[in-house]
Coordinates of C-alpha atoms and ligand atoms in Angstrom, one line a residue:
M1 CA 77.8 84.4 106.0
R2 CA 79.4 87.7 106.9
C3 CA 77.2 90.8 106.3
Y4 CA 77.5 94.6 106.7
L5 CA 74.6 96.8 107.8
A6 CA 75.3 100.4 106.7
A7 CA 73.1 103.0 108.3
P8 CA 72.2 106.2 106.5
V9 CA 74.8 108.9 107.2
S10 CA 75.7 112.3 105.7
R11 CA 79.0 113.5 107.1
V12 CA 82.5 112.4 106.0
R13 CA 85.6 114.0 107.3
G14 CA 89.1 113.4 108.7
A15 CA 92.6 112.4 107.7
I16 CA 93.4 108.8 106.9
R17 CA 95.9 106.5 105.2
V18 CA 94.8 103.4 103.3
P19 CA 96.7 100.1 103.4
G20 CA 99.4 99.2 100.8
D21 CA 98.9 98.6 97.1
K22 CA 97.7 95.1 96.3
S23 CA 99.3 94.9 92.8
I24 CA 102.7 96.2 94.1
S25 CA 102.6 93.9 97.2
H26 CA 102.1 90.8 95.0
R27 CA 104.9 91.8 92.7
S28 CA 107.2 92.7 95.7
V29 CA 107.3 89.2 97.2
M30 CA 107.7 87.5 93.8
L31 CA 110.6 89.6 92.6
A32 CA 112.3 89.8 96.0
G33 CA 112.1 86.0 96.1
L34 CA 113.9 85.8 92.8
A35 CA 116.6 88.3 93.7
Q36 CA 120.1 87.7 95.0
G37 CA 120.2 88.8 98.7
T38 CA 117.6 90.0 101.2
S39 CA 115.0 92.5 100.2
E40 CA 113.1 94.6 102.7
I41 CA 109.5 95.5 101.9
T42 CA 107.7 98.2 103.9
G43 CA 104.0 99.0 103.6
F44 CA 103.2 95.5 102.4
L45 CA 99.5 94.8 102.2
P46 CA 98.7 91.9 104.6
S47 CA 95.5 91.0 102.8
E48 CA 94.4 87.5 101.9
D49 CA 95.3 87.9 98.3
C50 CA 98.9 89.1 98.9
L51 CA 99.3 86.5 101.7
A52 CA 98.5 83.9 99.1
S53 CA 101.4 85.1 97.0
M54 CA 103.6 85.1 100.1
A55 CA 102.6 81.6 101.0
A56 CA 103.2 80.4 97.4
M57 CA 106.7 81.9 97.4
R58 CA 107.4 80.1 100.8
A59 CA 106.1 76.8 99.4
L60 CA 108.6 77.3 96.5
G61 CA 111.4 77.5 99.0
V62 CA 111.8 81.2 99.7
R63 CA 112.4 82.2 103.4
I64 CA 110.2 85.2 104.2
H65 CA 110.1 86.9 107.6
Q66 CA 107.1 89.0 108.4
R67 CA 108.6 91.3 111.0
S68 CA 105.2 93.0 111.4
A69 CA 102.0 92.9 109.4
T70 CA 103.4 95.3 106.9
D71 CA 107.2 94.9 107.2
V72 CA 108.6 91.9 105.4
A73 CA 112.1 90.6 104.7
V74 CA 112.5 88.2 101.8
E75 CA 115.7 86.1 101.4
G76 CA 115.9 85.8 97.7
V77 CA 117.0 82.4 96.3
G78 CA 118.1 83.8 92.9
L79 CA 116.5 83.4 89.5
R80 CA 117.2 79.6 89.5
G81 CA 116.7 78.8 93.1
L82 CA 113.0 78.0 93.4
Q83 CA 112.1 74.5 94.3
A84 CA 109.0 72.4 93.6
A85 CA 106.2 73.0 96.1
G86 CA 105.2 69.3 96.0
R87 CA 101.5 70.3 96.5
P88 CA 99.0 72.5 94.6
L89 CA 99.5 76.2 95.2
D90 CA 96.3 77.8 96.4
M91 CA 95.8 81.3 95.1
G92 CA 92.5 81.8 97.0
N93 CA 90.6 84.7 95.4
A94 CA 93.6 86.3 93.7
G95 CA 93.5 86.4 89.9
T96 CA 96.7 88.5 89.9
A97 CA 98.6 85.8 91.9
M98 CA 97.3 83.0 89.7
R99 CA 98.2 84.7 86.4
L100 CA 101.6 86.1 87.5
F101 CA 102.6 82.8 89.0
T102 CA 101.6 80.9 85.8
G103 CA 104.2 83.0 84.0
L104 CA 106.8 82.6 86.6
L105 CA 106.4 78.9 87.0
A106 CA 106.3 78.2 83.2
A107 CA 110.0 78.7 83.2
Q108 CA 111.0 76.5 86.2
A109 CA 112.6 73.1 86.1
F110 CA 109.7 71.5 88.0
D111 CA 105.9 70.9 87.6
S112 CA 103.3 73.1 89.4
Q113 CA 99.6 73.1 89.9
L114 CA 97.6 76.3 90.6
I115 CA 94.2 76.3 92.2
G116 CA 91.9 78.8 93.9
D117 CA 88.5 79.5 95.5
A118 CA 85.2 79.0 93.9
S119 CA 85.3 82.5 92.2
L120 CA 88.9 82.1 90.9
M121 CA 88.2 78.5 89.6
K122 CA 85.7 80.1 87.2
R123 CA 88.0 82.8 85.8
P124 CA 89.6 82.7 82.3
M125 CA 93.3 81.6 82.3
E126 CA 93.9 80.9 78.6
R127 CA 94.6 84.6 78.2
V128 CA 98.0 83.9 79.9
A129 CA 98.4 80.2 79.0
S130 CA 98.0 80.6 75.3
P131 CA 100.8 83.3 74.8
L132 CA 103.0 81.4 77.3
R133 CA 102.7 78.4 75.0
L134 CA 104.0 80.5 72.1
M135 CA 107.1 81.0 74.3
G136 CA 107.5 77.2 74.5
A137 CA 105.7 76.6 77.8
D138 CA 103.7 73.5 78.6
I139 CA 100.5 74.7 80.3
R140 CA 97.1 73.0 80.6
T141 CA 93.9 74.5 81.8
A142 CA 90.5 72.8 82.4
G143 CA 88.7 74.1 79.4
G144 CA 90.1 77.6 79.9
T145 CA 89.8 77.8 83.7
P146 CA 91.8 76.5 86.7
P147 CA 93.3 74.2 87.8
V148 CA 96.3 75.4 85.8
E149 CA 98.9 72.6 85.3
V150 CA 102.4 73.9 84.5
R151 CA 104.9 71.4 83.2
G152 CA 108.5 72.4 84.0
G153 CA 111.8 71.8 82.2
R154 CA 110.9 73.7 79.1
R155 CA 113.3 76.1 77.4
L156 CA 111.5 79.4 76.7
H157 CA 112.2 81.8 73.9
G158 CA 111.1 85.4 73.7
I159 CA 108.1 86.4 71.6
D160 CA 106.6 89.6 70.2
Y161 CA 103.0 89.4 71.4
A162 CA 100.1 91.7 70.6
M163 CA 97.6 91.4 73.5
P164 CA 94.0 91.4 72.4
I165 CA 93.0 93.1 75.7
A166 CA 94.8 95.7 77.8
S167 CA 95.7 93.4 80.7
A168 CA 98.5 94.1 83.1
Q169 CA 98.2 90.6 84.5
V170 CA 98.8 89.0 81.0
K171 CA 101.6 91.5 80.3
S172 CA 103.2 90.8 83.7
A173 CA 103.0 87.0 83.3
L174 CA 104.8 87.2 80.0
L175 CA 107.5 89.5 81.4
L176 CA 108.1 87.1 84.4
A177 CA 108.4 84.2 82.0
G178 CA 110.6 86.4 79.8
L179 CA 113.1 86.7 82.7
Y180 CA 114.1 83.1 81.8
A181 CA 113.8 83.3 78.0
E182 CA 116.7 82.9 75.5
S183 CA 115.8 86.1 73.8
P184 CA 113.9 89.4 74.6
T185 CA 110.2 89.3 75.2
S186 CA 108.0 92.1 73.8
V187 CA 104.3 92.8 74.7
L188 CA 102.2 95.2 72.8
S189 CA 99.1 96.5 74.5
P190 CA 96.0 97.9 72.8
A191 CA 95.7 100.5 75.5
V192 CA 97.7 101.6 78.6
S193 CA 97.5 99.1 81.5
R194 CA 99.2 99.4 84.9
D195 CA 103.0 99.3 84.7
H196 CA 104.0 98.3 88.2
S197 CA 105.9 95.2 86.9
E198 CA 107.9 97.3 84.5
R199 CA 108.9 99.8 87.2
M200 CA 109.7 97.2 89.8
L201 CA 111.7 95.0 87.4
Q202 CA 113.8 98.1 86.5
S203 CA 114.4 98.7 90.2
F204 CA 115.7 95.2 90.6
G205 CA 118.2 95.9 87.7
V206 CA 116.4 94.3 84.8
R207 CA 116.5 96.1 81.4
V208 CA 112.9 96.8 80.5
V209 CA 112.3 99.3 77.6
T210 CA 108.9 100.9 77.0
E211 CA 108.2 102.5 73.6
G212 CA 104.7 103.7 73.5
L213 CA 102.4 100.7 74.2
R214 CA 105.2 98.2 73.6
V215 CA 107.3 96.9 76.4
T216 CA 110.4 94.8 75.9
L217 CA 112.2 92.8 78.6
H218 CA 115.9 91.8 78.1
P219 CA 116.6 88.6 80.1
P220 CA 118.9 89.4 83.0
E221 CA 121.8 87.5 84.6
R222 CA 120.3 88.2 88.0
L223 CA 118.0 90.5 90.1
A224 CA 119.6 92.6 92.9
A225 CA 117.9 92.7 96.3
Q226 CA 116.0 96.0 96.9
H227 CA 114.1 98.0 99.5
I228 CA 110.5 98.4 98.3
A229 CA 108.3 101.0 100.0
V230 CA 104.7 100.1 98.9
P231 CA 102.5 103.1 98.5
G232 CA 98.8 103.3 99.7
D233 CA 96.4 101.5 97.3
F234 CA 94.6 104.0 95.0
S235 CA 91.9 101.4 94.5
S236 CA 91.2 101.2 98.2
A237 CA 91.4 105.0 98.5
A238 CA 88.7 105.2 95.7
F239 CA 85.9 104.1 98.1
F240 CA 86.8 107.0 100.4
I241 CA 87.3 109.5 97.6
V242 CA 83.7 108.8 96.5
A243 CA 82.4 108.8 100.1
A244 CA 84.0 112.3 100.6
L245 CA 82.4 113.6 97.4
L246 CA 79.0 112.4 98.6
G247 CA 79.4 113.8 102.1
A248 CA 77.7 116.9 103.5
H249 CA 78.5 120.3 101.9
G250 CA 81.6 122.0 103.3
E251 CA 83.2 118.8 104.7
E252 CA 86.6 117.6 103.5
L253 CA 88.7 114.3 103.7
L254 CA 92.4 114.0 103.5
I255 CA 93.9 110.7 102.3
Q256 CA 97.6 110.6 102.8
G257 CA 100.3 108.6 101.0
V258 CA 98.2 107.3 98.0
G259 CA 100.0 105.7 95.0
L260 CA 99.3 107.9 92.0
N261 CA 100.8 105.8 89.2
P262 CA 99.4 107.4 86.0
S263 CA 98.3 104.0 84.8
R264 CA 96.0 103.7 87.8
V265 CA 94.3 107.1 88.3
G266 CA 91.7 107.1 85.6
L267 CA 89.0 107.5 88.3
L268 CA 90.4 110.9 89.3
E269 CA 90.1 112.1 85.7
I270 CA 86.5 110.6 85.4
L271 CA 85.4 112.2 88.7
R272 CA 86.8 115.6 87.7
L273 CA 84.9 115.4 84.5
M274 CA 81.8 114.9 86.7
G275 CA 82.6 118.0 88.7
A276 CA 84.6 116.5 91.6
R277 CA 86.8 118.8 93.8
I278 CA 89.9 116.7 94.4
R279 CA 93.3 118.3 95.1
V280 CA 96.6 116.5 94.8
E281 CA 99.1 117.7 97.4
N282 CA 102.6 116.9 98.5
E283 CA 103.5 114.9 95.4
R284 CA 106.6 112.8 96.0
A285 CA 108.2 109.5 94.9
S286 CA 108.1 106.2 96.8
G287 CA 110.9 104.3 95.1
A288 CA 109.8 103.8 91.5
E289 CA 106.2 104.9 92.1
P290 CA 104.6 108.4 92.5
V291 CA 102.8 109.1 95.7
A292 CA 100.7 112.1 97.0
D293 CA 98.0 113.2 99.4
L294 CA 94.5 113.7 98.2
R295 CA 92.2 116.4 99.6
V296 CA 88.6 115.6 98.6
G297 CA 85.8 118.1 99.1
A298 CA 82.0 117.3 99.0
S299 CA 81.0 118.0 95.4
A300 CA 77.8 118.2 93.3
L301 CA 78.4 115.6 90.5
K302 CA 77.0 115.6 87.0
G303 CA 76.5 112.6 84.8
I304 CA 78.9 112.0 81.8
D305 CA 79.7 109.6 79.0
V306 CA 82.9 108.1 80.4
P307 CA 85.7 108.3 77.7
P308 CA 86.5 104.7 76.7
A309 CA 90.2 105.5 76.8
L310 CA 90.0 106.0 80.6
V311 CA 88.4 102.6 81.2
P312 CA 91.6 100.5 81.5
L313 CA 93.0 103.2 83.8
A314 CA 90.1 102.8 86.2
I315 CA 89.2 99.1 85.7
D316 CA 88.9 98.2 89.4
E317 CA 87.1 101.4 90.4
F318 CA 83.9 100.9 88.4
P319 CA 81.8 99.5 91.3
V320 CA 82.2 102.7 93.3
L321 CA 82.1 104.9 90.2
F322 CA 78.6 103.5 89.5
V323 CA 77.6 104.5 93.0
A324 CA 78.9 108.0 92.3
A325 CA 77.0 108.1 89.0
S326 CA 73.8 107.1 90.8
C327 CA 74.2 110.3 92.9
A328 CA 75.1 112.5 89.9
D329 CA 72.8 115.0 88.2
G330 CA 71.8 113.4 84.8
Q331 CA 72.9 110.3 83.0
T332 CA 76.2 108.4 83.0
R333 CA 77.2 105.9 80.4
V334 CA 80.1 103.5 80.7
T335 CA 81.0 101.4 77.6
G336 CA 84.0 99.4 76.6
A337 CA 84.2 97.8 80.0
A338 CA 83.4 94.1 79.1
E339 CA 86.4 93.1 81.2
L340 CA 84.2 93.8 84.3
R341 CA 82.3 90.7 83.5
V342 CA 85.3 88.4 84.3
K343 CA 86.5 90.0 87.5
E344 CA 86.0 88.5 91.0
S345 CA 82.3 88.6 90.0
D346 CA 80.5 89.7 86.9
R347 CA 80.7 93.3 88.1
I348 CA 78.2 94.7 85.5
A349 CA 75.5 92.2 86.6
A350 CA 76.3 92.5 90.3
M351 CA 76.2 96.3 90.2
G352 CA 73.0 96.3 88.1
A353 CA 71.3 94.0 90.6
G354 CA 72.4 96.1 93.5
L355 CA 71.3 99.4 91.9
E356 CA 67.9 97.7 91.2
A357 CA 67.5 96.9 94.9
L358 CA 68.2 100.5 95.8
G359 CA 65.7 101.9 93.2
V360 CA 68.2 103.4 90.9
E361 CA 67.1 103.7 87.2
H362 CA 69.7 102.0 85.1
R363 CA 70.3 99.8 82.0
V364 CA 72.7 96.9 81.9
L365 CA 74.8 97.0 78.7
A366 CA 76.9 94.2 77.2
D367 CA 80.0 96.1 78.0
G368 CA 79.0 98.6 80.6
L369 CA 76.1 100.4 82.4
W370 CA 73.8 103.3 81.8
I371 CA 72.7 105.1 85.0
Q372 CA 70.1 107.8 85.6
G373 CA 71.3 109.6 88.8
I374 CA 68.7 110.2 91.5
P375 CA 67.4 113.8 91.6
E376 CA 69.1 116.3 94.0
G377 CA 67.6 115.9 97.5
A378 CA 66.3 112.4 96.8
A379 CA 67.7 109.2 98.4
F380 CA 68.2 105.6 97.6
R381 CA 65.8 103.2 99.3
G382 CA 67.5 100.9 101.7
G383 CA 67.5 97.2 101.0
D384 CA 69.5 94.0 100.7
I385 CA 72.4 93.8 98.3
D386 CA 74.2 90.6 97.3
S387 CA 77.9 91.4 96.9
R388 CA 78.3 88.0 95.2
G389 CA 81.5 87.4 97.3
D390 CA 83.2 90.4 95.5
H391 CA 85.1 92.7 97.8
R392 CA 84.7 95.7 95.7
I393 CA 81.0 95.3 95.3
A394 CA 80.6 95.1 99.1
M395 CA 82.7 98.2 99.7
A396 CA 81.0 100.2 96.9
F397 CA 77.5 99.7 98.4
S398 CA 78.8 100.6 101.8
V399 CA 79.5 104.1 100.4
A400 CA 75.9 104.2 99.0
S401 CA 74.8 104.7 102.6
L402 CA 75.7 108.4 102.2
R403 CA 72.6 108.8 100.0
A404 CA 70.2 106.2 101.5
A405 CA 66.9 106.7 103.2
G406 CA 67.2 103.4 105.1
P407 CA 69.8 100.9 106.1
I408 CA 71.6 99.0 103.4
K409 CA 72.4 95.3 104.2
I410 CA 75.2 93.9 102.2
L411 CA 75.6 90.1 102.1
D412 CA 78.6 87.9 101.7
V413 CA 81.3 90.5 102.6
A414 CA 84.1 88.2 104.0
N415 CA 86.2 88.7 100.9
V416 CA 86.7 92.4 101.7
A417 CA 89.7 90.9 103.6
T418 CA 91.2 89.9 100.2
S419 CA 92.1 93.5 99.5
F420 CA 91.3 95.8 102.4
P421 CA 91.8 94.4 105.9
G422 CA 90.5 97.1 108.3
F423 CA 88.0 98.6 105.9
V424 CA 85.1 98.8 108.4
A425 CA 87.3 100.5 111.1
L426 CA 88.6 103.1 108.6
A427 CA 85.2 103.7 107.2
R428 CA 83.9 104.3 110.7
D429 CA 86.8 106.8 111.4
I430 CA 85.6 109.0 108.6
G431 CA 81.9 108.9 109.6
L432 CA 80.3 105.9 108.0
E433 CA 78.2 103.7 110.3
I434 CA 78.8 100.1 109.3
D435 CA 78.2 97.1 111.5
E436 CA 79.7 93.8 110.6
F437 CA 78.1 90.5 111.8
Ligands
LIG1 C1 96.0 93.8 88.2 C2 95.5 94.1 86.9 C3 94.1 94.3 86.6 C4 93.2 94.5 87.8 C5 93.6 93.6 89.0 C6 95.0 93.7 89.3 C7 97.4 93.6 88.4 O1 93.6 93.1 85.9 O2 91.9 94.4 87.5 O3 92.8 93.8 90.1 O4 97.9 93.6 89.6 O5 98.1 93.4 87.4 P1 93.8 93.0 84.3 O6 95.2 93.3 84.0 O7 93.5 91.6 84.0 O8 92.8 94.0 83.7

């Protein structure tokens, strides 16, 4: 089993770039594969999750040339050009890939089967299967979880669906199926969720209309090949943002080229409410997505009640936010985050257990966590943390080494490669002392 040993450190500084955005990389190979002509993707994230999406598109008959780790050319086969894979499509650890492909494959002329690793095989899939059935799809799950069996040859029709949870994965699966429907597909979300699919579909020439929390896709004739420049992943930057905040007084970290899509940056707002000094510089556009540089200065944080409206905008950042809260003056309460229980691990339970090991006073809530920050000048005790095979739990506790009295050993870290290849090297560049073995 792969492990990290993170030694106590106190200084964080430098100028870095983080790898490409995971959500956008998944979508880029899918939509490029359905387009007419060759699309060029730059800044692609060559992580295990996104490579699973790439492998699935190849298995479905799309020719993809990886010119370098991050530069990819995709020869689109057109909306109706995919072919049966003839074997189960393995999505590995990637919930996004499994849910989006379920939508895409629901509309094809052939049958498909989707499987994944031990974590993914336990994750809920009816949230996509059930609305897709309302569109006319024939999808079976094994009591709600994978394998997902998709029967092809069904004619789909548009629906007007009100999602019970604010899920970009569910919304995106329905929009992908909606590309093939006989009538427009509308999805109403109870709160804002990331809108990368909407933006990218529009770039490919699809009419997607957003009115408040409702998005409507009008089935297109075709998608036109594009150049997609994938911005740096805000969710990967989040670990280094918090590391810089916890660093020694007066130090600063610059993170360049980070995607700042408004539906992703809830963590910035939450951290600012906690007293963080984060400057957004050099704002620009990278195709359909906003990008900027972030200058983060070491800051004294204070505990807050996290506004529930910000939860879906920061959904992947809670593991590292809980570490920040553990270093803040006073109490922090997060509620309305029950979705964390069905991510790559039960992130509320995993973080609670890890904070326990480090001696942080906390209470596990049904839908969140209450944390009493350690007093100023105090430190976590070192100890062993089980990441439960969850990449974001492993990276979050690496950052805790900035306030630890002894080494933190983090178990089961191989899955960091699902989202952030090169994490340890980059963490070392800015001053963390992590050994992997
Ligand atoms: C994602 C959406 C989010 C997020 C996941 C990636 C996406 O999941 O947690 O890591 O790319 O659409 P939900 O939409 O299910 O909340």
